[in-house]
Short mmCIF file of C-alpha atoms in Angstrom, two decimals:
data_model
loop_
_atom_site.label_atom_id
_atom_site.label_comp_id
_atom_site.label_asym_id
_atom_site.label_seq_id
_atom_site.Cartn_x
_atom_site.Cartn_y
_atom_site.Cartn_z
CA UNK I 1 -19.80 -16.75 10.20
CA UNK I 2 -18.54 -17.39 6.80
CA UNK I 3 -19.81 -15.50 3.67
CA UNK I 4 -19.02 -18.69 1.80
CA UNK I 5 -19.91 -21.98 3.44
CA UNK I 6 -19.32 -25.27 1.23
CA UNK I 7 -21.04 -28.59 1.61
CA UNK I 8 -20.53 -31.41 2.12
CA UNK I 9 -17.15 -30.59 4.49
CA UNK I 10 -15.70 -34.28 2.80
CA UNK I 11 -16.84 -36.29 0.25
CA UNK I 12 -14.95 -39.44 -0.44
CA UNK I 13 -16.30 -41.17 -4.51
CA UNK I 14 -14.66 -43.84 -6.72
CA UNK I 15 -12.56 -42.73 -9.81
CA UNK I 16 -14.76 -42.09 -12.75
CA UNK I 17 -17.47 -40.95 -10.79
CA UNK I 18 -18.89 -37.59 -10.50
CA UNK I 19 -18.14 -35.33 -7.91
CA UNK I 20 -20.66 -31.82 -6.55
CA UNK I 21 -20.15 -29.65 -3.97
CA UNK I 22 -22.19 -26.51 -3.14
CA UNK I 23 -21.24 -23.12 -1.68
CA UNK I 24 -23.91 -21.12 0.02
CA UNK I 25 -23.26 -16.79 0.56
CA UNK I 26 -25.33 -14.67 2.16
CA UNK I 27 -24.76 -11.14 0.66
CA UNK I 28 -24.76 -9.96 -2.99
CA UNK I 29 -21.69 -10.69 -4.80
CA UNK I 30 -19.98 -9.71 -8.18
CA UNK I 31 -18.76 -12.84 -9.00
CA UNK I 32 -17.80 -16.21 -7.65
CA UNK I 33 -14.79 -18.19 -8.01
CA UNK I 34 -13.55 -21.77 -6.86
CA UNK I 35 -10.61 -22.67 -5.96
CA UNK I 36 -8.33 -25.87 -5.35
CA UNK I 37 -5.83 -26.69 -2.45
CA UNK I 38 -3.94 -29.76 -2.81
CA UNK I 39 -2.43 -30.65 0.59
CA UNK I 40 -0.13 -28.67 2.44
CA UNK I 41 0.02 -26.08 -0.69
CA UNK I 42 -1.33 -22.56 -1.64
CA UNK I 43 -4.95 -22.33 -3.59
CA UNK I 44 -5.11 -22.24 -7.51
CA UNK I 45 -8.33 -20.84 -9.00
CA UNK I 46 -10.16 -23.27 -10.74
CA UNK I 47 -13.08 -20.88 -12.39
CA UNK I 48 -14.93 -17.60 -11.96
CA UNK I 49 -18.77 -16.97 -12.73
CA UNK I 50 -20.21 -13.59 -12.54
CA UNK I 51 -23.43 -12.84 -10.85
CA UNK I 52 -24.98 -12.39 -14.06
CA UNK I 53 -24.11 -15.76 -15.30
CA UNK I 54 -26.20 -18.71 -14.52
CA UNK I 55 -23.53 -21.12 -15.79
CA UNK I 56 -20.28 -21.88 -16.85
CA UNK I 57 -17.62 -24.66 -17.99
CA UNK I 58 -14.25 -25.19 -17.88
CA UNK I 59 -12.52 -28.65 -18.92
CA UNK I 60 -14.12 -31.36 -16.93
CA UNK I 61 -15.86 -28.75 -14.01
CA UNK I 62 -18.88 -27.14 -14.26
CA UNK I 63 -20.29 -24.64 -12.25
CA UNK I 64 -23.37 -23.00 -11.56
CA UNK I 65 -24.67 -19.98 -10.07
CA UNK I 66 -28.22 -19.32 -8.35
CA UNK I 67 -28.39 -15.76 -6.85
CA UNK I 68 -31.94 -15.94 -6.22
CA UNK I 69 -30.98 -18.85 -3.71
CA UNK I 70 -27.49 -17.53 -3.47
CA UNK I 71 -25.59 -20.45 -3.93
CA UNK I 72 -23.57 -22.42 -6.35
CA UNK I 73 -22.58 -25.56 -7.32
CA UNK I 74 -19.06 -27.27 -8.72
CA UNK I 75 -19.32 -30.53 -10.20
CA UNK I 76 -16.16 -32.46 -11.47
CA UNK I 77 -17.23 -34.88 -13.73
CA UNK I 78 -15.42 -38.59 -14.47
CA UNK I 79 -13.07 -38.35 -11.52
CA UNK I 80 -9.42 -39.03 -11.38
CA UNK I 81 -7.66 -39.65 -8.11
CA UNK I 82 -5.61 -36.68 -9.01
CA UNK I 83 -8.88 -35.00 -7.90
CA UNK I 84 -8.17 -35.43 -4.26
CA UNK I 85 -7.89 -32.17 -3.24
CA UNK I 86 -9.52 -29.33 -0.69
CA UNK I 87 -12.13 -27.17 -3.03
CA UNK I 88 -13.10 -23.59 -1.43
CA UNK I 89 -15.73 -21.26 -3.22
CA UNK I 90 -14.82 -17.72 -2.67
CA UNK I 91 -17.11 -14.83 -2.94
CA UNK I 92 -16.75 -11.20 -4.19
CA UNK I 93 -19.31 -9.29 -1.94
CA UNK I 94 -21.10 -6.15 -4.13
CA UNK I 95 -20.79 -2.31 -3.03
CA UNK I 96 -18.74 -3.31 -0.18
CA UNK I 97 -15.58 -1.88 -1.42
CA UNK I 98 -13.95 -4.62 0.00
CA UNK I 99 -10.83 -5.76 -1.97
CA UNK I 100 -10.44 -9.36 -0.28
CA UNK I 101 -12.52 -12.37 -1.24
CA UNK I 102 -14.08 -14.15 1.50
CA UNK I 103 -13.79 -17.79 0.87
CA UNK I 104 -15.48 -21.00 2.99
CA UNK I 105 -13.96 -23.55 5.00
CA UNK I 106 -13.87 -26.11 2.53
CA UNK I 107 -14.71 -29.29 0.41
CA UNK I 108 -12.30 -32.33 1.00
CA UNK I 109 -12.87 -34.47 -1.41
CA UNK I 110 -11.29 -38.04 -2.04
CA UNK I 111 -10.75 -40.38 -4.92
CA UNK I 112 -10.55 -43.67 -4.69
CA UNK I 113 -8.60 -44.96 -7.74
CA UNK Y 1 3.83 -17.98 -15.90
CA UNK Y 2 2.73 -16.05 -13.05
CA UNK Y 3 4.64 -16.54 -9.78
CA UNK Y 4 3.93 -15.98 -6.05
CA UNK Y 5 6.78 -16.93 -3.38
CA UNK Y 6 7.01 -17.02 -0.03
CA UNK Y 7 10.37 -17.03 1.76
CA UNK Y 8 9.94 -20.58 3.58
CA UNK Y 9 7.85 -23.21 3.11
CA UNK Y 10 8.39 -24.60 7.10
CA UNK Y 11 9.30 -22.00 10.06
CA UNK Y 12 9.73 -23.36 13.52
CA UNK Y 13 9.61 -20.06 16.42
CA UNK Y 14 10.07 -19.67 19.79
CA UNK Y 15 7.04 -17.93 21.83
CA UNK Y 16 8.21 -14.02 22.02
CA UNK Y 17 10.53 -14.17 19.10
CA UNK Y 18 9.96 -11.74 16.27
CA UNK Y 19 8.95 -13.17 12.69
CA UNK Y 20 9.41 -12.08 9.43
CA UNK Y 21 7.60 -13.91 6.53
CA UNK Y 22 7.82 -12.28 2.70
CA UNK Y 23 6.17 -12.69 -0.18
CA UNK Y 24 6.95 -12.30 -3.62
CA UNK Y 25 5.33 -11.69 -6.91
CA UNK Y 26 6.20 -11.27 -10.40
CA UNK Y 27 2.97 -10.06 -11.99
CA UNK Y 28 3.51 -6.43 -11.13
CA UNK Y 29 0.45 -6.66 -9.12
CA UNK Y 30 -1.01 -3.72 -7.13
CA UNK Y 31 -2.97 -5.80 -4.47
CA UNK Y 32 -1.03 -8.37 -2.15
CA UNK Y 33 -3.04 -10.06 0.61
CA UNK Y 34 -2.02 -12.55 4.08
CA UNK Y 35 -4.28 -15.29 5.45
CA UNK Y 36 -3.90 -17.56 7.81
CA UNK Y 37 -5.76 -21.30 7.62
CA UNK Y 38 -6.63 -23.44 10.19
CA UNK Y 39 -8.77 -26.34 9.99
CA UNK Y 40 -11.93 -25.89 10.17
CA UNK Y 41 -11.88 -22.34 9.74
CA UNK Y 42 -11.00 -21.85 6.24
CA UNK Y 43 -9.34 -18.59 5.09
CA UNK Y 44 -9.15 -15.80 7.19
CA UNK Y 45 -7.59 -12.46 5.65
CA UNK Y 46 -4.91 -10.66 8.01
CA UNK Y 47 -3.81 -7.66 6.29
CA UNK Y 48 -4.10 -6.29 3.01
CA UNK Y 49 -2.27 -3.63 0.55
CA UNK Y 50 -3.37 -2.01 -2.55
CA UNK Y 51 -0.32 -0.06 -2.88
CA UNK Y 52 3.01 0.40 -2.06
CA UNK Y 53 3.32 1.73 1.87
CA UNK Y 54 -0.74 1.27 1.86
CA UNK Y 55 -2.36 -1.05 4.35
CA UNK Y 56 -5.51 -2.03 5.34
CA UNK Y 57 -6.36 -4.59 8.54
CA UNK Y 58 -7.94 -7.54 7.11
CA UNK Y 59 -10.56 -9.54 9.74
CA UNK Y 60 -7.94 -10.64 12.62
CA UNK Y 61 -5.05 -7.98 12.31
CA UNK Y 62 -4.46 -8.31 16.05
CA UNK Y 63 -0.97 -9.78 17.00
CA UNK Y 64 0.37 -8.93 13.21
CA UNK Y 65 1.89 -6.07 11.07
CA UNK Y 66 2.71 -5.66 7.73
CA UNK Y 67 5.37 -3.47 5.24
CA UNK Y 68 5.26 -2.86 1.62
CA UNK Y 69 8.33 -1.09 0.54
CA UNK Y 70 7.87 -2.20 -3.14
CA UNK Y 71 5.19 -3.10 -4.66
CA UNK Y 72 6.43 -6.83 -5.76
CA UNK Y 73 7.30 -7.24 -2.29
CA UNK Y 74 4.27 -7.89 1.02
CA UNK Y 75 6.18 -8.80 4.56
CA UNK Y 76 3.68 -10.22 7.23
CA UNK Y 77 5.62 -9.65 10.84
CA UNK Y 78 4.87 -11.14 13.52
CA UNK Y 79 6.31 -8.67 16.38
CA UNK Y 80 5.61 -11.51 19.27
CA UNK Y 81 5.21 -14.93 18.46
CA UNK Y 82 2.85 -16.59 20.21
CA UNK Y 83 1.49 -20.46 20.02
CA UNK Y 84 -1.87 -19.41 18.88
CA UNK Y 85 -0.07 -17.85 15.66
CA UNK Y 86 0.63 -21.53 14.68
CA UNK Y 87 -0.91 -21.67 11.72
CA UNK Y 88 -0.50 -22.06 7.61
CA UNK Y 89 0.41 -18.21 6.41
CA UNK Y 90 -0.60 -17.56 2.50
CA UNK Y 91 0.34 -14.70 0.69
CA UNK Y 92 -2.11 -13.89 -2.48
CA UNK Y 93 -2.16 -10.98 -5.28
CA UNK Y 94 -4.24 -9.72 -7.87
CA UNK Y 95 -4.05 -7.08 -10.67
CA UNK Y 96 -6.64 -4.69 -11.17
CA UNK Y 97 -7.48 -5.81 -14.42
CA UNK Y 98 -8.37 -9.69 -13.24
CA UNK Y 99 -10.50 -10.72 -10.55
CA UNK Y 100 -8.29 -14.33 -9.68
CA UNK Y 101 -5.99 -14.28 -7.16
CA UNK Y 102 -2.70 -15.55 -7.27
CA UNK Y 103 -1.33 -18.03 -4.26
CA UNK Y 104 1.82 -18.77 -3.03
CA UNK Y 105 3.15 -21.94 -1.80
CA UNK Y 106 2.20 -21.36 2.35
CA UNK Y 107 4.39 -21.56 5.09
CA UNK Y 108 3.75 -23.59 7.82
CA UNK Y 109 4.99 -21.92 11.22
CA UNK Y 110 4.65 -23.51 14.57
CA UNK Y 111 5.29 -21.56 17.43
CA UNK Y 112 6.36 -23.38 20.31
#
């Protein structure tokens, strides 16, 4: 199964709205980092949060990190259609030694202008 | 600006044929990465390299390979194409100074 699973799988909101979606992990992790994929294109990362922070901001996104439950949240505040995009959390598993992130299957989210 | 390319954007293949997709990137980056995404599935890593002519397999190396002959440069072969490689390919990188990786564009290859 996925290290990183997001939810919900699609979420479809009305510009100016706000938009969450939540990534759960199930091992210990350096850091976690979102990511966008607009459709049919590579990923661009959106933000990073270290496992010691608890939250962070960036522009209109905030995100937030709860090891203890080991999950985290992106919300996108005021929408803008250019929103519509795929949004993938991506984890950095601790004292694995493993070099690759392991990211989720994916947010599709849609805004309605 | 930091750049990632890959060598087509669309690649149409016969089953059996052999298939070369390269990646490119500018940021003198040591570690270059292939995925493949299907829907549904999300991300799935292939292969790997930290270093020039070093490889690791990734979580579903089987029906790939891979060559790094310099280290801006991460080929993902595909020595027998079959129909369940069609798929979106993206390369990635990283430095070892950042934790963000880098995307290309993806190339979409259908085997038929």
């Amino acid at each position: 199964s996925q290290q990183g699973e997001e939810d919900p799988q699609a979420l479809s909101i009305q510009e100016g709205e706000n938009a969450t979606m939540n990534c759960s992990y199930k091992t210990s992790i350096n850091n976690l980092q979102w990511y966008r994929q607009n459709s049919g294109r590579g990923l661009v990362h959106l933000i990073l949060i270290r496992s010691n922070e608890r939250e962070k901001h960036s522009g209109r996104l905030r995100v937030t990190l709860d090891t203890s439950k080991k999950s985290s949240s992106l919300l996108i505040t005021a929408s803008r259609a250019a929103d519509t995009a795929s949004y993938f959390c991506a984890t950095r598993p601790r004292d694995t030694g493993r070099r690759a992130l392991t990211f989720g299957s994916g947010t599709r989210l849609q805004v309605q202008p | 600006d930091v750049k990632v390319t890959q060598s087509s954007r669309y690649l149409v293949k016969r089953t059996g044929e052999k298939v070369f997709l390269e990646c490119v990137q500018d940021m003198d980056h040591e570690n270059m990465f292939w995925y493949r995404q299907d829907p549904g599935l999300g991300l799935r890593l292939i292969y790997f390299s930290y270093d020039v002519k070093m490889k690791e397999k990734g979580d579903i190396p089987e029906g790939y390979s891979v060559s790094r002959e310099k280290k801006e440069r991460f080929s993902l072969i595909l020595e027998s194409a079959s129909t369940n490689q069609t798929s979106m390919y993206l390369c990635a990188s990283y430095g070892i100074n950042t934790d963000t990786q880098y995307f290309g564009p993806g190339t979409r290859l259908t085997v038929l």
